[in-house]
């Protein structure tokens, strides 16, 4: 059973940066398309960035140019570098595969103050 553990969230001011990490157990990580998702209060969970096993990326329009997804297969870890944060980026951030097949982790809270 794969486990996902997200970390790196926090409280920042608008314009600042954060780097999120998600560590996955299991050897199949390197073959998976990985994604970062977020869920704001009273909103549905949405995909903000994805990264295939051959390093093709895709971003939601709302984060293009500000967020960068990357991975380190040797560490079974996927990252999300978030720059120029905005209050509307406030949410709990989760990682999972591109088709959400693994059990969700606890997420990491990102709060951006104006």
mmCIF file with all atom_site columns, C-alpha atoms in Angstrom:
data_model
loop_
_atom_site.group_PDB
_atom_site.id
_atom_site.type_symbol
_atom_site.label_atom_id
_atom_site.label_alt_id
_atom_site.label_comp_id
_atom_site.label_asym_id
_atom_site.label_entity_id
_atom_site.label_seq_id
_atom_site.pdbx_PDB_ins_code
_atom_site.Cartn_x
_atom_site.Cartn_y
_atom_site.Cartn_z
_atom_site.occupancy
_atom_site.B_iso_or_equiv
_atom_site.pdbx_formal_charge
_atom_site.auth_seq_id
_atom_site.auth_comp_id
_atom_site.auth_asym_id
_atom_site.auth_atom_id
_atom_site.pdbx_PDB_model_num
ATOM 1   C CA . UNK A 1 1   ? 0.000   0.000  0.000   1.00 0.00 ? 1   UNK A CA 1
ATOM 2   C CA . UNK A 1 2   ? 1.485   3.310  -1.089  1.00 0.00 ? 2   UNK A CA 1
ATOM 3   C CA . UNK A 1 3   ? 1.567   6.069  1.508   1.00 0.00 ? 3   UNK A CA 1
ATOM 4   C CA . UNK A 1 4   ? 1.853   9.770  0.729   1.00 0.00 ? 4   UNK A CA 1
ATOM 5   C CA . UNK A 1 5   ? 3.208   12.316 3.210   1.00 0.00 ? 5   UNK A CA 1
ATOM 6   C CA . UNK A 1 6   ? 3.030   15.996 2.335   1.00 0.00 ? 6   UNK A CA 1
ATOM 7   C CA . UNK A 1 7   ? 5.023   18.717 4.086   1.00 0.00 ? 7   UNK A CA 1
ATOM 8   C CA . UNK A 1 8   ? 6.287   22.256 3.689   1.00 0.00 ? 8   UNK A CA 1
ATOM 9   C CA . UNK A 1 9   ? 3.134   24.296 4.089   1.00 0.00 ? 9   UNK A CA 1
ATOM 10  C CA . UNK A 1 10  ? 2.826   27.346 6.273   1.00 0.00 ? 10  UNK A CA 1
ATOM 11  C CA . UNK A 1 11  ? 1.613   30.898 6.674   1.00 0.00 ? 11  UNK A CA 1
ATOM 12  C CA . UNK A 1 12  ? 3.168   33.435 4.320   1.00 0.00 ? 12  UNK A CA 1
ATOM 13  C CA . UNK A 1 13  ? 2.413   36.879 2.997   1.00 0.00 ? 13  UNK A CA 1
ATOM 14  C CA . UNK A 1 14  ? 1.333   37.562 -0.553  1.00 0.00 ? 14  UNK A CA 1
ATOM 15  C CA . UNK A 1 15  ? 4.301   37.569 -2.917  1.00 0.00 ? 15  UNK A CA 1
ATOM 16  C CA . UNK A 1 16  ? 6.352   35.133 -0.875  1.00 0.00 ? 16  UNK A CA 1
ATOM 17  C CA . UNK A 1 17  ? 7.336   31.569 -1.746  1.00 0.00 ? 17  UNK A CA 1
ATOM 18  C CA . UNK A 1 18  ? 6.962   28.067 -0.351  1.00 0.00 ? 18  UNK A CA 1
ATOM 19  C CA . UNK A 1 19  ? 8.264   24.687 -1.412  1.00 0.00 ? 19  UNK A CA 1
ATOM 20  C CA . UNK A 1 20  ? 6.082   21.684 -0.768  1.00 0.00 ? 20  UNK A CA 1
ATOM 21  C CA . UNK A 1 21  ? 7.335   18.109 -0.637  1.00 0.00 ? 21  UNK A CA 1
ATOM 22  C CA . UNK A 1 22  ? 5.506   14.833 -0.940  1.00 0.00 ? 22  UNK A CA 1
ATOM 23  C CA . UNK A 1 23  ? 7.238   11.596 -0.054  1.00 0.00 ? 23  UNK A CA 1
ATOM 24  C CA . UNK A 1 24  ? 5.793   8.356  -1.380  1.00 0.00 ? 24  UNK A CA 1
ATOM 25  C CA . UNK A 1 25  ? 6.508   4.827  -0.266  1.00 0.00 ? 25  UNK A CA 1
ATOM 26  C CA . UNK A 1 26  ? 6.734   2.069  -2.841  1.00 0.00 ? 26  UNK A CA 1
ATOM 27  C CA . UNK A 1 27  ? 8.903   1.367  -5.847  1.00 0.00 ? 27  UNK A CA 1
ATOM 28  C CA . UNK A 1 28  ? 6.265   2.197  -8.432  1.00 0.00 ? 28  UNK A CA 1
ATOM 29  C CA . UNK A 1 29  ? 6.638   5.937  -7.833  1.00 0.00 ? 29  UNK A CA 1
ATOM 30  C CA . UNK A 1 30  ? 9.058   6.396  -10.684 1.00 0.00 ? 30  UNK A CA 1
ATOM 31  C CA . UNK A 1 31  ? 6.522   5.098  -13.209 1.00 0.00 ? 31  UNK A CA 1
ATOM 32  C CA . UNK A 1 32  ? 3.648   7.261  -12.043 1.00 0.00 ? 32  UNK A CA 1
ATOM 33  C CA . UNK A 1 33  ? 2.380   10.570 -13.292 1.00 0.00 ? 33  UNK A CA 1
ATOM 34  C CA . UNK A 1 34  ? 2.289   12.631 -10.127 1.00 0.00 ? 34  UNK A CA 1
ATOM 35  C CA . UNK A 1 35  ? 0.114   15.597 -9.364  1.00 0.00 ? 35  UNK A CA 1
ATOM 36  C CA . UNK A 1 36  ? -0.334  18.312 -6.786  1.00 0.00 ? 36  UNK A CA 1
ATOM 37  C CA . UNK A 1 37  ? -3.898  19.082 -5.827  1.00 0.00 ? 37  UNK A CA 1
ATOM 38  C CA . UNK A 1 38  ? -5.436  21.662 -3.555  1.00 0.00 ? 38  UNK A CA 1
ATOM 39  C CA . UNK A 1 39  ? -8.712  22.081 -1.763  1.00 0.00 ? 39  UNK A CA 1
ATOM 40  C CA . UNK A 1 40  ? -9.908  25.401 -0.427  1.00 0.00 ? 40  UNK A CA 1
ATOM 41  C CA . UNK A 1 41  ? -12.750 25.599 2.110   1.00 0.00 ? 41  UNK A CA 1
ATOM 42  C CA . UNK A 1 42  ? -16.100 24.734 0.548   1.00 0.00 ? 42  UNK A CA 1
ATOM 43  C CA . UNK A 1 43  ? -14.494 24.058 -2.819  1.00 0.00 ? 43  UNK A CA 1
ATOM 44  C CA . UNK A 1 44  ? -13.735 20.871 -4.700  1.00 0.00 ? 44  UNK A CA 1
ATOM 45  C CA . UNK A 1 45  ? -10.265 19.459 -4.797  1.00 0.00 ? 45  UNK A CA 1
ATOM 46  C CA . UNK A 1 46  ? -8.515  20.606 -7.966  1.00 0.00 ? 46  UNK A CA 1
ATOM 47  C CA . UNK A 1 47  ? -5.393  19.561 -9.831  1.00 0.00 ? 47  UNK A CA 1
ATOM 48  C CA . UNK A 1 48  ? -2.868  22.399 -10.007 1.00 0.00 ? 48  UNK A CA 1
ATOM 49  C CA . UNK A 1 49  ? 0.174   20.688 -11.500 1.00 0.00 ? 49  UNK A CA 1
ATOM 50  C CA . UNK A 1 50  ? 1.182   17.315 -12.883 1.00 0.00 ? 50  UNK A CA 1
ATOM 51  C CA . UNK A 1 51  ? 4.424   15.692 -13.961 1.00 0.00 ? 51  UNK A CA 1
ATOM 52  C CA . UNK A 1 52  ? 4.720   12.508 -15.989 1.00 0.00 ? 52  UNK A CA 1
ATOM 53  C CA . UNK A 1 53  ? 7.387   9.845  -15.566 1.00 0.00 ? 53  UNK A CA 1
ATOM 54  C CA . UNK A 1 54  ? 9.191   11.336 -18.580 1.00 0.00 ? 54  UNK A CA 1
ATOM 55  C CA . UNK A 1 55  ? 9.034   14.828 -17.105 1.00 0.00 ? 55  UNK A CA 1
ATOM 56  C CA . UNK A 1 56  ? 6.218   16.402 -19.099 1.00 0.00 ? 56  UNK A CA 1
ATOM 57  C CA . UNK A 1 57  ? 4.437   19.034 -17.036 1.00 0.00 ? 57  UNK A CA 1
ATOM 58  C CA . UNK A 1 58  ? 0.986   20.542 -17.022 1.00 0.00 ? 58  UNK A CA 1
ATOM 59  C CA . UNK A 1 59  ? -0.343  23.417 -14.904 1.00 0.00 ? 59  UNK A CA 1
ATOM 60  C CA . UNK A 1 60  ? -3.685  24.948 -14.108 1.00 0.00 ? 60  UNK A CA 1
ATOM 61  C CA . UNK A 1 61  ? -4.051  28.379 -15.653 1.00 0.00 ? 61  UNK A CA 1
ATOM 62  C CA . UNK A 1 62  ? -4.286  29.926 -12.200 1.00 0.00 ? 62  UNK A CA 1
ATOM 63  C CA . UNK A 1 63  ? -0.728  28.874 -11.290 1.00 0.00 ? 63  UNK A CA 1
ATOM 64  C CA . UNK A 1 64  ? 1.098   28.965 -14.623 1.00 0.00 ? 64  UNK A CA 1
ATOM 65  C CA . UNK A 1 65  ? 4.301   30.931 -14.407 1.00 0.00 ? 65  UNK A CA 1
ATOM 66  C CA . UNK A 1 66  ? 4.280   30.857 -10.593 1.00 0.00 ? 66  UNK A CA 1
ATOM 67  C CA . UNK A 1 67  ? 4.359   27.169 -9.604  1.00 0.00 ? 67  UNK A CA 1
ATOM 68  C CA . UNK A 1 68  ? 6.873   24.528 -10.668 1.00 0.00 ? 68  UNK A CA 1
ATOM 69  C CA . UNK A 1 69  ? 6.471   20.803 -10.132 1.00 0.00 ? 69  UNK A CA 1
ATOM 70  C CA . UNK A 1 70  ? 9.500   18.541 -9.998  1.00 0.00 ? 70  UNK A CA 1
ATOM 71  C CA . UNK A 1 71  ? 10.431  15.084 -8.818  1.00 0.00 ? 71  UNK A CA 1
ATOM 72  C CA . UNK A 1 72  ? 13.336  13.096 -7.455  1.00 0.00 ? 72  UNK A CA 1
ATOM 73  C CA . UNK A 1 73  ? 12.747  9.432  -8.220  1.00 0.00 ? 73  UNK A CA 1
ATOM 74  C CA . UNK A 1 74  ? 15.723  8.348  -6.126  1.00 0.00 ? 74  UNK A CA 1
ATOM 75  C CA . UNK A 1 75  ? 13.945  9.842  -3.103  1.00 0.00 ? 75  UNK A CA 1
ATOM 76  C CA . UNK A 1 76  ? 10.406  8.939  -4.188  1.00 0.00 ? 76  UNK A CA 1
ATOM 77  C CA . UNK A 1 77  ? 9.552   12.589 -3.720  1.00 0.00 ? 77  UNK A CA 1
ATOM 78  C CA . UNK A 1 78  ? 7.630   15.160 -5.724  1.00 0.00 ? 78  UNK A CA 1
ATOM 79  C CA . UNK A 1 79  ? 7.959   18.883 -5.070  1.00 0.00 ? 79  UNK A CA 1
ATOM 80  C CA . UNK A 1 80  ? 5.929   21.996 -5.731  1.00 0.00 ? 80  UNK A CA 1
ATOM 81  C CA . UNK A 1 81  ? 7.799   25.289 -5.779  1.00 0.00 ? 81  UNK A CA 1
ATOM 82  C CA . UNK A 1 82  ? 5.280   28.064 -5.306  1.00 0.00 ? 82  UNK A CA 1
ATOM 83  C CA . UNK A 1 83  ? 6.361   31.630 -6.015  1.00 0.00 ? 83  UNK A CA 1
ATOM 84  C CA . UNK A 1 84  ? 4.470   34.920 -6.001  1.00 0.00 ? 84  UNK A CA 1
ATOM 85  C CA . UNK A 1 85  ? 1.820   33.412 -3.768  1.00 0.00 ? 85  UNK A CA 1
ATOM 86  C CA . UNK A 1 86  ? -1.604  34.999 -3.684  1.00 0.00 ? 86  UNK A CA 1
ATOM 87  C CA . UNK A 1 87  ? -4.360  34.855 -1.056  1.00 0.00 ? 87  UNK A CA 1
ATOM 88  C CA . UNK A 1 88  ? -6.409  32.748 -3.467  1.00 0.00 ? 88  UNK A CA 1
ATOM 89  C CA . UNK A 1 89  ? -3.717  30.051 -3.270  1.00 0.00 ? 89  UNK A CA 1
ATOM 90  C CA . UNK A 1 90  ? -4.788  29.392 0.322   1.00 0.00 ? 90  UNK A CA 1
ATOM 91  C CA . UNK A 1 91  ? -5.803  25.728 0.564   1.00 0.00 ? 91  UNK A CA 1
ATOM 92  C CA . UNK A 1 92  ? -4.764  22.321 1.798   1.00 0.00 ? 92  UNK A CA 1
ATOM 93  C CA . UNK A 1 93  ? -2.341  20.874 -0.722  1.00 0.00 ? 93  UNK A CA 1
ATOM 94  C CA . UNK A 1 94  ? -2.150  17.172 -1.504  1.00 0.00 ? 94  UNK A CA 1
ATOM 95  C CA . UNK A 1 95  ? -0.185  14.996 -3.876  1.00 0.00 ? 95  UNK A CA 1
ATOM 96  C CA . UNK A 1 96  ? -1.400  11.896 -5.669  1.00 0.00 ? 96  UNK A CA 1
ATOM 97  C CA . UNK A 1 97  ? -1.122  10.225 -9.015  1.00 0.00 ? 97  UNK A CA 1
ATOM 98  C CA . UNK A 1 98  ? -2.597  11.946 -12.031 1.00 0.00 ? 98  UNK A CA 1
ATOM 99  C CA . UNK A 1 99  ? -5.693  9.775  -11.791 1.00 0.00 ? 99  UNK A CA 1
ATOM 100 C CA . UNK A 1 100 ? -5.918  9.913  -7.986  1.00 0.00 ? 100 UNK A CA 1
ATOM 101 C CA . UNK A 1 101 ? -5.470  6.189  -7.506  1.00 0.00 ? 101 UNK A CA 1
ATOM 102 C CA . UNK A 1 102 ? -3.444  6.162  -4.297  1.00 0.00 ? 102 UNK A CA 1
ATOM 103 C CA . UNK A 1 103 ? -4.792  6.783  -0.788  1.00 0.00 ? 103 UNK A CA 1
ATOM 104 C CA . UNK A 1 104 ? -4.735  10.471 0.063   1.00 0.00 ? 104 UNK A CA 1
ATOM 105 C CA . UNK A 1 105 ? -2.272  11.750 2.624   1.00 0.00 ? 105 UNK A CA 1
ATOM 106 C CA . UNK A 1 106 ? -3.073  14.287 5.300   1.00 0.00 ? 106 UNK A CA 1
ATOM 107 C CA . UNK A 1 107 ? -2.142  17.237 3.109   1.00 0.00 ? 107 UNK A CA 1
ATOM 108 C CA . UNK A 1 108 ? -0.282  20.375 4.081   1.00 0.00 ? 108 UNK A CA 1
ATOM 109 C CA . UNK A 1 109 ? -1.957  23.700 4.807   1.00 0.00 ? 109 UNK A CA 1
ATOM 110 C CA . UNK A 1 110 ? -0.883  26.758 2.845   1.00 0.00 ? 110 UNK A CA 1
ATOM 111 C CA . UNK A 1 111 ? -2.217  30.092 4.031   1.00 0.00 ? 111 UNK A CA 1
ATOM 112 C CA . UNK A 1 112 ? -1.406  33.292 2.172   1.00 0.00 ? 112 UNK A CA 1
ATOM 113 C CA . UNK A 1 113 ? -2.249  36.570 3.843   1.00 0.00 ? 113 UNK A CA 1
ATOM 114 C CA . UNK A 1 114 ? -2.884  39.744 1.879   1.00 0.00 ? 114 UNK A CA 1
#
